[in-house]
């Protein structure tokens, strides 16, 4: 599964995937984004935030706001349980 996600990430962004140091929310955001095959930039545009904000969420440096979580739930079409656990 991880290898498939890495291939999808590289196909979308041609960037090196950094190791995630954050908790499960950080991992879930990155995993959902890679499954949907979108870049951080694309997700950022959809949520009206910067690419750096998405990167910080995925690396566990910051947590998204409640409003951002609601937007991500709709964008990824998943439950809050899937997003947060």
PDB file of C-alpha atoms in Angstrom:
ATOM      1  CA  UNK A   1       0.000   0.000   0.000  1.00  0.00           C
ATOM      2  CA  UNK A   2       2.762   2.463   0.940  1.00  0.00           C
ATOM      3  CA  UNK A   3       4.686   1.763  -2.273  1.00  0.00           C
ATOM      4  CA  UNK A   4       1.523   2.423  -4.289  1.00  0.00           C
ATOM      5  CA  UNK A   5       1.034   5.755  -2.484  1.00  0.00           C
ATOM      6  CA  UNK A   6       4.647   6.750  -3.108  1.00  0.00           C
ATOM      7  CA  UNK A   7       4.251   6.044  -6.820  1.00  0.00           C
ATOM      8  CA  UNK A   8       1.037   8.071  -6.914  1.00  0.00           C
ATOM      9  CA  UNK A   9       2.715  10.967  -5.092  1.00  0.00           C
ATOM     10  CA  UNK A  10       5.678  11.004  -7.435  1.00  0.00           C
ATOM     11  CA  UNK A  11       3.384  10.752 -10.452  1.00  0.00           C
ATOM     12  CA  UNK A  12       1.439  13.780  -9.269  1.00  0.00           C
ATOM     13  CA  UNK A  13       4.227  15.938  -7.893  1.00  0.00           C
ATOM     14  CA  UNK A  14       7.650  14.550  -8.874  1.00  0.00           C
ATOM     15  CA  UNK A  15       8.814  15.480  -5.386  1.00  0.00           C
ATOM     16  CA  UNK A  16      10.500  13.456  -2.710  1.00  0.00           C
ATOM     17  CA  UNK A  17       8.094  12.241  -0.067  1.00  0.00           C
ATOM     18  CA  UNK A  18       9.262  13.348   3.363  1.00  0.00           C
ATOM     19  CA  UNK A  19       8.854  11.130   6.379  1.00  0.00           C
ATOM     20  CA  UNK A  20       5.868  12.106   8.475  1.00  0.00           C
ATOM     21  CA  UNK A  21       6.729  12.900  12.086  1.00  0.00           C
ATOM     22  CA  UNK A  22       3.187  13.841  13.171  1.00  0.00           C
ATOM     23  CA  UNK A  23       0.387  11.789  14.640  1.00  0.00           C
ATOM     24  CA  UNK A  24      -2.468   9.984  12.983  1.00  0.00           C
ATOM     25  CA  UNK A  25      -4.212  13.173  11.770  1.00  0.00           C
ATOM     26  CA  UNK A  26      -1.055  14.175   9.890  1.00  0.00           C
ATOM     27  CA  UNK A  27      -0.749  10.700   8.398  1.00  0.00           C
ATOM     28  CA  UNK A  28      -4.438  10.602   7.497  1.00  0.00           C
ATOM     29  CA  UNK A  29      -4.319  13.940   5.683  1.00  0.00           C
ATOM     30  CA  UNK A  30      -1.305  12.868   3.644  1.00  0.00           C
ATOM     31  CA  UNK A  31      -2.728   9.406   2.935  1.00  0.00           C
ATOM     32  CA  UNK A  32      -6.094  10.772   1.807  1.00  0.00           C
ATOM     33  CA  UNK A  33      -4.403  13.370  -0.387  1.00  0.00           C
ATOM     34  CA  UNK A  34      -2.207  10.732  -2.023  1.00  0.00           C
ATOM     35  CA  UNK A  35      -5.145   8.374  -2.511  1.00  0.00           C
ATOM     36  CA  UNK A  36      -6.992  11.169  -4.303  1.00  0.00           C
ATOM     37  CA  UNK A  37      -3.777  11.874  -6.248  1.00  0.00           C
ATOM     38  CA  UNK A  38      -3.680  15.609  -5.630  1.00  0.00           C
ATOM     39  CA  UNK A  39      -0.738  17.809  -4.757  1.00  0.00           C
ATOM     40  CA  UNK A  40      -0.419  19.888  -1.623  1.00  0.00           C
ATOM     41  CA  UNK A  41      -0.938  22.931  -3.832  1.00  0.00           C
ATOM     42  CA  UNK A  42      -4.233  21.589  -5.189  1.00  0.00           C
ATOM     43  CA  UNK A  43      -5.522  20.728  -1.719  1.00  0.00           C
ATOM     44  CA  UNK A  44      -4.456  24.151  -0.474  1.00  0.00           C
ATOM     45  CA  UNK A  45      -6.398  25.875  -3.261  1.00  0.00           C
ATOM     46  CA  UNK A  46      -9.504  23.812  -2.471  1.00  0.00           C
ATOM     47  CA  UNK A  47      -9.299  24.760   1.222  1.00  0.00           C
ATOM     48  CA  UNK A  48      -8.263  28.403   0.638  1.00  0.00           C
ATOM     49  CA  UNK A  49      -5.012  27.986   2.584  1.00  0.00           C
ATOM     50  CA  UNK A  50      -1.351  28.033   1.607  1.00  0.00           C
ATOM     51  CA  UNK A  51       0.615  25.004   0.453  1.00  0.00           C
ATOM     52  CA  UNK A  52       2.833  25.567   3.471  1.00  0.00           C
ATOM     53  CA  UNK A  53      -0.171  25.130   5.782  1.00  0.00           C
ATOM     54  CA  UNK A  54      -0.962  21.755   4.187  1.00  0.00           C
ATOM     55  CA  UNK A  55       2.692  20.747   4.538  1.00  0.00           C
ATOM     56  CA  UNK A  56       2.678  21.709   8.224  1.00  0.00           C
ATOM     57  CA  UNK A  57      -0.483  19.645   8.807  1.00  0.00           C
ATOM     58  CA  UNK A  58       1.022  16.632   7.053  1.00  0.00           C
ATOM     59  CA  UNK A  59       4.241  16.900   9.053  1.00  0.00           C
ATOM     60  CA  UNK A  60       2.413  17.285  12.365  1.00  0.00           C
ATOM     61  CA  UNK A  61       3.759  20.779  12.980  1.00  0.00           C
ATOM     62  CA  UNK A  62       0.297  22.368  13.175  1.00  0.00           C
ATOM     63  CA  UNK A  63      -3.281  21.168  13.321  1.00  0.00           C
ATOM     64  CA  UNK A  64      -5.924  22.378  10.878  1.00  0.00           C
ATOM     65  CA  UNK A  65      -8.784  24.518  12.171  1.00  0.00           C
ATOM     66  CA  UNK A  66     -12.246  23.050  12.676  1.00  0.00           C
ATOM     67  CA  UNK A  67     -13.357  24.818   9.487  1.00  0.00           C
ATOM     68  CA  UNK A  68     -10.472  23.229   7.562  1.00  0.00           C
ATOM     69  CA  UNK A  69     -11.377  19.795   8.940  1.00  0.00           C
ATOM     70  CA  UNK A  70     -14.973  20.267   7.763  1.00  0.00           C
ATOM     71  CA  UNK A  71     -13.727  21.282   4.305  1.00  0.00           C
ATOM     72  CA  UNK A  72     -11.336  18.292   4.154  1.00  0.00           C
ATOM     73  CA  UNK A  73     -14.126  15.920   5.169  1.00  0.00           C
ATOM     74  CA  UNK A  74     -16.184  17.165   2.215  1.00  0.00           C
ATOM     75  CA  UNK A  75     -13.240  17.257  -0.214  1.00  0.00           C
ATOM     76  CA  UNK A  76     -12.092  13.719   0.586  1.00  0.00           C
ATOM     77  CA  UNK A  77     -15.679  12.468   1.036  1.00  0.00           C
ATOM     78  CA  UNK A  78     -14.863  10.671   4.285  1.00  0.00           C
ATOM     79  CA  UNK A  79     -16.250  10.633   7.815  1.00  0.00           C
ATOM     80  CA  UNK A  80     -14.663  12.556  10.673  1.00  0.00           C
ATOM     81  CA  UNK A  81     -13.744   9.187  12.175  1.00  0.00           C
ATOM     82  CA  UNK A  82     -11.713   8.334   9.076  1.00  0.00           C
ATOM     83  CA  UNK A  83     -10.066  11.723   9.019  1.00  0.00           C
ATOM     84  CA  UNK A  84      -9.237  11.959  12.725  1.00  0.00           C
ATOM     85  CA  UNK A  85      -8.485   8.391  13.775  1.00  0.00           C
TER      86      UNK A  85
END
